[in-house]
PDB file of C-alpha atoms in Angstrom:
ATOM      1  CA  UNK A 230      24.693  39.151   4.870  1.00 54.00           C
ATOM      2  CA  UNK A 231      24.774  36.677   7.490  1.00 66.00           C
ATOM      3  CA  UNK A 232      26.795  33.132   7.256  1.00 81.00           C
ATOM      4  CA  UNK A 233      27.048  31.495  10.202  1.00 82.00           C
ATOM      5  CA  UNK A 234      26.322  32.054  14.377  1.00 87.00           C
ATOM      6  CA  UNK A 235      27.026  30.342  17.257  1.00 89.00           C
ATOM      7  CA  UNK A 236      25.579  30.278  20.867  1.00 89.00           C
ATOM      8  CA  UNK A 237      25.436  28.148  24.003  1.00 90.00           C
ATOM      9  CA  UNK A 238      22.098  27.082  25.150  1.00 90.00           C
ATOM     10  CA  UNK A 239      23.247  25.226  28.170  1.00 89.00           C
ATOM     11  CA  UNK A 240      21.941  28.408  30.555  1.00 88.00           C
ATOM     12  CA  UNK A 241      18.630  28.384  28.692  1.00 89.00           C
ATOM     13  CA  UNK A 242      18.239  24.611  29.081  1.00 89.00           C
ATOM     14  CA  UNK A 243      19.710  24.671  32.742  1.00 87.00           C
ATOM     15  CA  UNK A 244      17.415  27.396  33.957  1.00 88.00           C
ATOM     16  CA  UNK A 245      14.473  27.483  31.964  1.00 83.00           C
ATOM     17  CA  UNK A 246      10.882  28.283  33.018  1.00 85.00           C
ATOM     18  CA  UNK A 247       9.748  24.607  32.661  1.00 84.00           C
ATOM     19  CA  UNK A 248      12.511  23.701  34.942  1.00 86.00           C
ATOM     20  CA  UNK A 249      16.248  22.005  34.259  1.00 87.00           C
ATOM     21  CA  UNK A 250      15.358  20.512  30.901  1.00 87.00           C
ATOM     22  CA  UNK A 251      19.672  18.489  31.226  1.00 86.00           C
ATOM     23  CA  UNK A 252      18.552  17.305  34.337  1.00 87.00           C
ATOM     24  CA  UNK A 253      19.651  13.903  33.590  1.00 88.00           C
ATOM     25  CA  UNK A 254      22.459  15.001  31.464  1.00 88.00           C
ATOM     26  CA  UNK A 255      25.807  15.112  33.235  1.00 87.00           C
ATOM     27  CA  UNK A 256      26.826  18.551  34.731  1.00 85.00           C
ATOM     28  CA  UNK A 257      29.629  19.683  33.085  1.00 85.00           C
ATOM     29  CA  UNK A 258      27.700  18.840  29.296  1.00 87.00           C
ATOM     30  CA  UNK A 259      27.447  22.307  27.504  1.00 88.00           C
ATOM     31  CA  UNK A 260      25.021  22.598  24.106  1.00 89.00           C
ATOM     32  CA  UNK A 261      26.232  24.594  21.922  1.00 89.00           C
ATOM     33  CA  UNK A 262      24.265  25.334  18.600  1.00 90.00           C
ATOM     34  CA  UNK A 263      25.510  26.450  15.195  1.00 89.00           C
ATOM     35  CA  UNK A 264      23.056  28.114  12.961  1.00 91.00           C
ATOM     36  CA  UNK A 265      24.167  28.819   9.351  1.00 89.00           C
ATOM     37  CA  UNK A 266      22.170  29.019   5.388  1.00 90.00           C
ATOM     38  CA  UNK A 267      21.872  26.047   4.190  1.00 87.00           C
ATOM     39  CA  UNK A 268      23.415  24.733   1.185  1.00 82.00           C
ATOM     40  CA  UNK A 269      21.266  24.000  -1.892  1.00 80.00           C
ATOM     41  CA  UNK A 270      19.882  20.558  -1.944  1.00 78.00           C
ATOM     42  CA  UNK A 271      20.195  20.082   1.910  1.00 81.00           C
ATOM     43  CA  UNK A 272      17.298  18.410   3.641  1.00 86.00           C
ATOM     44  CA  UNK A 273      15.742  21.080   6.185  1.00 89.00           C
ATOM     45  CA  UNK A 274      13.081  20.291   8.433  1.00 91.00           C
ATOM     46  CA  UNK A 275       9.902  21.998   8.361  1.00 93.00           C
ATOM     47  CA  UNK A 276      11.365  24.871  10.804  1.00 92.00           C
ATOM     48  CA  UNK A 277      14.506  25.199   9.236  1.00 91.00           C
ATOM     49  CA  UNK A 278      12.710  25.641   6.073  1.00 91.00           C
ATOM     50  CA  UNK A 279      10.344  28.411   7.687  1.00 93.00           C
ATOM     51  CA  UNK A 280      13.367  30.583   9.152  1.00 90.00           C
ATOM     52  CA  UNK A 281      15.444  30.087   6.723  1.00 90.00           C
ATOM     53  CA  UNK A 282      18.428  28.839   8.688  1.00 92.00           C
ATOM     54  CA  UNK A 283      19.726  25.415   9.432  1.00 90.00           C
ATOM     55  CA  UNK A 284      20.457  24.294  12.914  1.00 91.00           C
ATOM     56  CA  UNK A 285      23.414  22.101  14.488  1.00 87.00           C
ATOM     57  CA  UNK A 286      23.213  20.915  18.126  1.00 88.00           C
ATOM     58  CA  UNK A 287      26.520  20.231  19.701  1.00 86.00           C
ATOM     59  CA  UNK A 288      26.717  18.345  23.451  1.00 87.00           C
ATOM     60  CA  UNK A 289      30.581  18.559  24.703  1.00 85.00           C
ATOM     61  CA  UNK A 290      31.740  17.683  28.233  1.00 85.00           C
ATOM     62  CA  UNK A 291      34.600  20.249  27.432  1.00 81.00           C
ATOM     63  CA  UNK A 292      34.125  22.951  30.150  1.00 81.00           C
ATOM     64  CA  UNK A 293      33.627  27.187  28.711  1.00 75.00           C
ATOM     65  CA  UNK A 294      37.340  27.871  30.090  1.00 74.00           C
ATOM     66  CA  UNK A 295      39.067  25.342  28.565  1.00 77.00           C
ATOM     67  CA  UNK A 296      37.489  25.770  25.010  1.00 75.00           C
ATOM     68  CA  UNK A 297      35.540  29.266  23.808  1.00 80.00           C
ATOM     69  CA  UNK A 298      32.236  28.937  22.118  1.00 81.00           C
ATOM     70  CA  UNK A 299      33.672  29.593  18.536  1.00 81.00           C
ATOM     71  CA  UNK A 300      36.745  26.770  19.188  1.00 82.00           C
ATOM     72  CA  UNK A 301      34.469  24.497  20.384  1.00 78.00           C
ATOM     73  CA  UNK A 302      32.267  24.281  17.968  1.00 80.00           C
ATOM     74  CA  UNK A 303      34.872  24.687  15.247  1.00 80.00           C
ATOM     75  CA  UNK A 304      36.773  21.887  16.656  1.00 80.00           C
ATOM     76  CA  UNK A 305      33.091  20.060  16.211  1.00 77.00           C
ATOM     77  CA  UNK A 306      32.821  20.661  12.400  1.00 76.00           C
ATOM     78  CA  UNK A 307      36.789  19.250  12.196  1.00 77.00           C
ATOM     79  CA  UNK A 308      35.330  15.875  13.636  1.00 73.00           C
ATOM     80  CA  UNK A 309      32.047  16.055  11.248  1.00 71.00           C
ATOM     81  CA  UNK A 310      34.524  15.358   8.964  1.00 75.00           C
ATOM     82  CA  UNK A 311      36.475  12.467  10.654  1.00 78.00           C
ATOM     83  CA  UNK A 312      33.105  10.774  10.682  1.00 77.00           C
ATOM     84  CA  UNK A 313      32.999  11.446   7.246  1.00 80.00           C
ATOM     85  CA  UNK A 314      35.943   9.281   6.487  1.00 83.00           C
ATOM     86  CA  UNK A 315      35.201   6.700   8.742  1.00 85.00           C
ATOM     87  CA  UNK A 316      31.625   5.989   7.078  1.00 86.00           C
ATOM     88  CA  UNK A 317      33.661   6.011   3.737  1.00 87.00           C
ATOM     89  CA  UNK A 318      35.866   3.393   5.507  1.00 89.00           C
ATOM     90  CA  UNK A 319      33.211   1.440   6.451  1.00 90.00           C
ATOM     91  CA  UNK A 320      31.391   1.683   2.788  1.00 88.00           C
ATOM     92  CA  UNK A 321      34.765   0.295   1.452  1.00 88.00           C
ATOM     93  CA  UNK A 322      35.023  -3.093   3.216  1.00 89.00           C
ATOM     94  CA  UNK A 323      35.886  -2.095   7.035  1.00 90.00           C
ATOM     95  CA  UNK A 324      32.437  -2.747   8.392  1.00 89.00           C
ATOM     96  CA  UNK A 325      32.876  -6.173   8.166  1.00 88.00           C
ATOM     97  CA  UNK A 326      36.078  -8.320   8.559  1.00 89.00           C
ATOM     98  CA  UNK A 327      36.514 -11.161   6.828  1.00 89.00           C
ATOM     99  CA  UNK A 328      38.397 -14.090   9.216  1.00 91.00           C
ATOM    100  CA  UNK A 329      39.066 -15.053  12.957  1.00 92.00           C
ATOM    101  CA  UNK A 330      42.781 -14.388  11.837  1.00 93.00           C
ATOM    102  CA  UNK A 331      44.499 -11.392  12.785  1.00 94.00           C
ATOM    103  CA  UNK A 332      46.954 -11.529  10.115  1.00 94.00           C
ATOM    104  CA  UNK A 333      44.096 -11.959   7.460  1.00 94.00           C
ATOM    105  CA  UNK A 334      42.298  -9.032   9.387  1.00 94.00           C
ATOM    106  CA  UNK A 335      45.112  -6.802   9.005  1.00 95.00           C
ATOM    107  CA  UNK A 336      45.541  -7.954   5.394  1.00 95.00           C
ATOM    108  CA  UNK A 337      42.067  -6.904   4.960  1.00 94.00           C
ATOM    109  CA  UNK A 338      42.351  -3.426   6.989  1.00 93.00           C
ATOM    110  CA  UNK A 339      45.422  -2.561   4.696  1.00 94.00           C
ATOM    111  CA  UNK A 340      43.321  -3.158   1.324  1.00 94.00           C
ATOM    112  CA  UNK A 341      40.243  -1.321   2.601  1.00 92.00           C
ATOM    113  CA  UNK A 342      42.937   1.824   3.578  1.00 91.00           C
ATOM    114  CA  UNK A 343      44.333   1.446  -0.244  1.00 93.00           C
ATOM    115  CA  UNK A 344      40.681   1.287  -1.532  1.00 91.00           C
ATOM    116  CA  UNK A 345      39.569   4.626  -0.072  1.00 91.00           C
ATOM    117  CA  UNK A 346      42.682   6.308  -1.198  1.00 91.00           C
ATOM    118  CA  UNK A 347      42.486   5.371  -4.784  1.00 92.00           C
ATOM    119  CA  UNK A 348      38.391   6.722  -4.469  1.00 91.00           C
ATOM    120  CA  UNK A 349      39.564   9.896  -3.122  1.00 90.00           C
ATOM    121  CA  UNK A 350      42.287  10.282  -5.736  1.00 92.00           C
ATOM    122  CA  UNK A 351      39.765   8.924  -8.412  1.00 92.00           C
ATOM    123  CA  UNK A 352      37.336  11.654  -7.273  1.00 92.00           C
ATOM    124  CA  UNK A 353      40.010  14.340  -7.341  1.00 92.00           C
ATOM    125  CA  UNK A 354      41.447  13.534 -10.507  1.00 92.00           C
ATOM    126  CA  UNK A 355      38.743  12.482 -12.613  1.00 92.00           C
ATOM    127  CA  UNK A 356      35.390  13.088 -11.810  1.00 92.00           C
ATOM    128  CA  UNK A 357      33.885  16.301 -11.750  1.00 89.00           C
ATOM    129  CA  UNK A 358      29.993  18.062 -10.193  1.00 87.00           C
ATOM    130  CA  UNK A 359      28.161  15.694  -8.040  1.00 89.00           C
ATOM    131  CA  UNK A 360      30.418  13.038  -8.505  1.00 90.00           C
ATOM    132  CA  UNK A 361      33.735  14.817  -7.170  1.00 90.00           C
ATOM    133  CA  UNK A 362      32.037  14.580  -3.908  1.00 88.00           C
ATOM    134  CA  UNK A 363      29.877  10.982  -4.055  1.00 89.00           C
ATOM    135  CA  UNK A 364      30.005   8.624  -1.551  1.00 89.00           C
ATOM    136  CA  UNK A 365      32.048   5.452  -2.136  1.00 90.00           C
ATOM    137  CA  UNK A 366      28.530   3.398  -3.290  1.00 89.00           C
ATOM    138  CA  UNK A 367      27.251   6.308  -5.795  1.00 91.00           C
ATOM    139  CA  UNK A 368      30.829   5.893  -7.042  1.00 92.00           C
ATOM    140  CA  UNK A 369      30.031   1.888  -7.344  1.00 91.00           C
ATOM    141  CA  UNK A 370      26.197   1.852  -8.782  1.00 91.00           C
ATOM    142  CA  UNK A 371      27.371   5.250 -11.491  1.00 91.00           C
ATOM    143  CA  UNK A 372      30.882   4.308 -12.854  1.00 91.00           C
ATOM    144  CA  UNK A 373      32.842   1.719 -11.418  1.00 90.00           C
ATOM    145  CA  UNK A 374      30.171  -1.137 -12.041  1.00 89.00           C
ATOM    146  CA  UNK A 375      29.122   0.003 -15.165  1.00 87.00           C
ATOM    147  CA  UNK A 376      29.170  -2.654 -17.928  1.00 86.00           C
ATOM    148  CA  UNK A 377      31.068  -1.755 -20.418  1.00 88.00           C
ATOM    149  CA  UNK A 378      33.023  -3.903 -22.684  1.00 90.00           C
ATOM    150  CA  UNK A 379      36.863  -3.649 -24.145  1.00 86.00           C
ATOM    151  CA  UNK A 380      37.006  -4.431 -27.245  1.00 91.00           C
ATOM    152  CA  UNK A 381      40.230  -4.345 -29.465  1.00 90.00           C
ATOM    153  CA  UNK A 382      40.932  -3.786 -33.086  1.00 90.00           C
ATOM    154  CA  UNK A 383      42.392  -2.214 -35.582  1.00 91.00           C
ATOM    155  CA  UNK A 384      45.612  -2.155 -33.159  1.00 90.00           C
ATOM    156  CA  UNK A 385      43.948  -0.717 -30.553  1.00 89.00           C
ATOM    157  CA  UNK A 386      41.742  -0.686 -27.480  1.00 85.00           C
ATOM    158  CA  UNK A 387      38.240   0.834 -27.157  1.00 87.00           C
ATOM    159  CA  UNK A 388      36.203   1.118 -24.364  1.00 87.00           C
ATOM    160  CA  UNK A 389      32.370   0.311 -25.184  1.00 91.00           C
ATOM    161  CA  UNK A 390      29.870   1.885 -23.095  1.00 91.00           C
ATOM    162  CA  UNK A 391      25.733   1.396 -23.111  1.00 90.00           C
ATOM    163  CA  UNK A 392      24.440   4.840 -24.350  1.00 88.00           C
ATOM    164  CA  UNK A 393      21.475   4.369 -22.411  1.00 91.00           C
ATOM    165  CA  UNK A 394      23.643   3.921 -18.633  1.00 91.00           C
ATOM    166  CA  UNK A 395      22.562   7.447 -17.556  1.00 92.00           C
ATOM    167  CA  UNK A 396      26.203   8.508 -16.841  1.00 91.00           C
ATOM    168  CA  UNK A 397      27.592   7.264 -19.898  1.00 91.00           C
ATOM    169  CA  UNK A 398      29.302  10.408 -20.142  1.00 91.00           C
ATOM    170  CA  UNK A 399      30.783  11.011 -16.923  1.00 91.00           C
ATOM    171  CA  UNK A 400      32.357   7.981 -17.153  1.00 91.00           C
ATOM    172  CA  UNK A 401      33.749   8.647 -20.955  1.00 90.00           C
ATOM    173  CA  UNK A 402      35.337  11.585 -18.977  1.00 91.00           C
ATOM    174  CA  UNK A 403      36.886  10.028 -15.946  1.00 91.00           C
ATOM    175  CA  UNK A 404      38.368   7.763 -17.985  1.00 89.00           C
ATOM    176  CA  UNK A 405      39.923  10.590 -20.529  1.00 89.00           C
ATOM    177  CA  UNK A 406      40.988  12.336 -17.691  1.00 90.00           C
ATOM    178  CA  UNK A 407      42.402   8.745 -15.962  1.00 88.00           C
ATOM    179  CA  UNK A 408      44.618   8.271 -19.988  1.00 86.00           C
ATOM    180  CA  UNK A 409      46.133  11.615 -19.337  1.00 89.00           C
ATOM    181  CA  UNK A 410      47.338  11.342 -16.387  1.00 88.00           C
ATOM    182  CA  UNK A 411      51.221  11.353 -16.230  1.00 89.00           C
ATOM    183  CA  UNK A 412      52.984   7.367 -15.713  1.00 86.00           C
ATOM    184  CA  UNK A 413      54.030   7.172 -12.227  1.00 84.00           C
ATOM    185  CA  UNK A 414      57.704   7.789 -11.769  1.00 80.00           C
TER     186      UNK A 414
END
């Protein structure tokens, strides 16, 4: 069975019966378009959902002989990802910066950098399913601002958690797998 296909459109579009449909675009843009089956829970639209395939439109000024069809659009699904990162960036305090001051800026930068590392090991380590893969503010509302209370006796330290937060047990579990974690050497 089929996974994936790729084809450039830019002839189509260029030449088509209705006229140059890029005509404004400039003339070295190619579209490119990835078409692939789509991955449960993905939001199709109403003809993706008829054919059975989802569709990705790519627009790069990179000219044919410089960059085949299946680099190009390769080196497109690479970036997806950058973008990726930088929206987690942004979601962890680099949307907005917090002083006129450079050095405070920087200061700032540096903590934001340090926040979305510890997320990404957090989500490696300890989470598991959907949340292995959540986005820095499903990470936020489901465990890290959960109130739960640490309460200590009988010589030691237990972590209370509402039975009714709805991912009471996710969080039991990150935290388990957080205690057994080796001490950093």
């Amino acid at each position: 069975m089929e996974k994936a296909g790729t084809a450039e459109l830019t002839g189509l579009l260029r030449q088509s019966a209705g006229g140059d449909k890029l005509a404004n675009w400039p003339a070295g843009m190619r579209i490119l378009v990835r078409r692939e089956k789509p991955a449960s829970g993905a939001k199709l639209t109403d003809f993706e959902k008829a054919r059975g395939w989802r569709y990705q439109l790519i627009a790069t000024n990179t000219p044919a002989l410089a960059l085949p069809l299946q680099q190009g659009e390769a080196r497109h699904r690479v970036h997806a990802r950058v973008e990726d990162f930088i929206r987690c960036g942004k979601n962890t305090g680099l949307a907005s910066l917090p002083s006129w001051s450079l050095a405070i800026n920087q200061a700032w930068c540096i903590a934001a950098a340090i926040g979305c590392d510890l997320l990404s090991w957090f989500r490696l380590l300890c989470c598991e399913a959907e949340l292995a893969i959540a986005e820095p503010s499903t990470l936020r509302y489901t465990l890290l601002h959960t109130s739960a209370r640490l309460v200590r006796g009988q010589r030691r330290r237990t972590i209370k958690i509402p039975h009714t937060w709805p991912w009471a047990h996710q969080l039991r579990r990150a935290i388990a797998s957080v205690l057994m974690l080796p001490a950093p050497t």
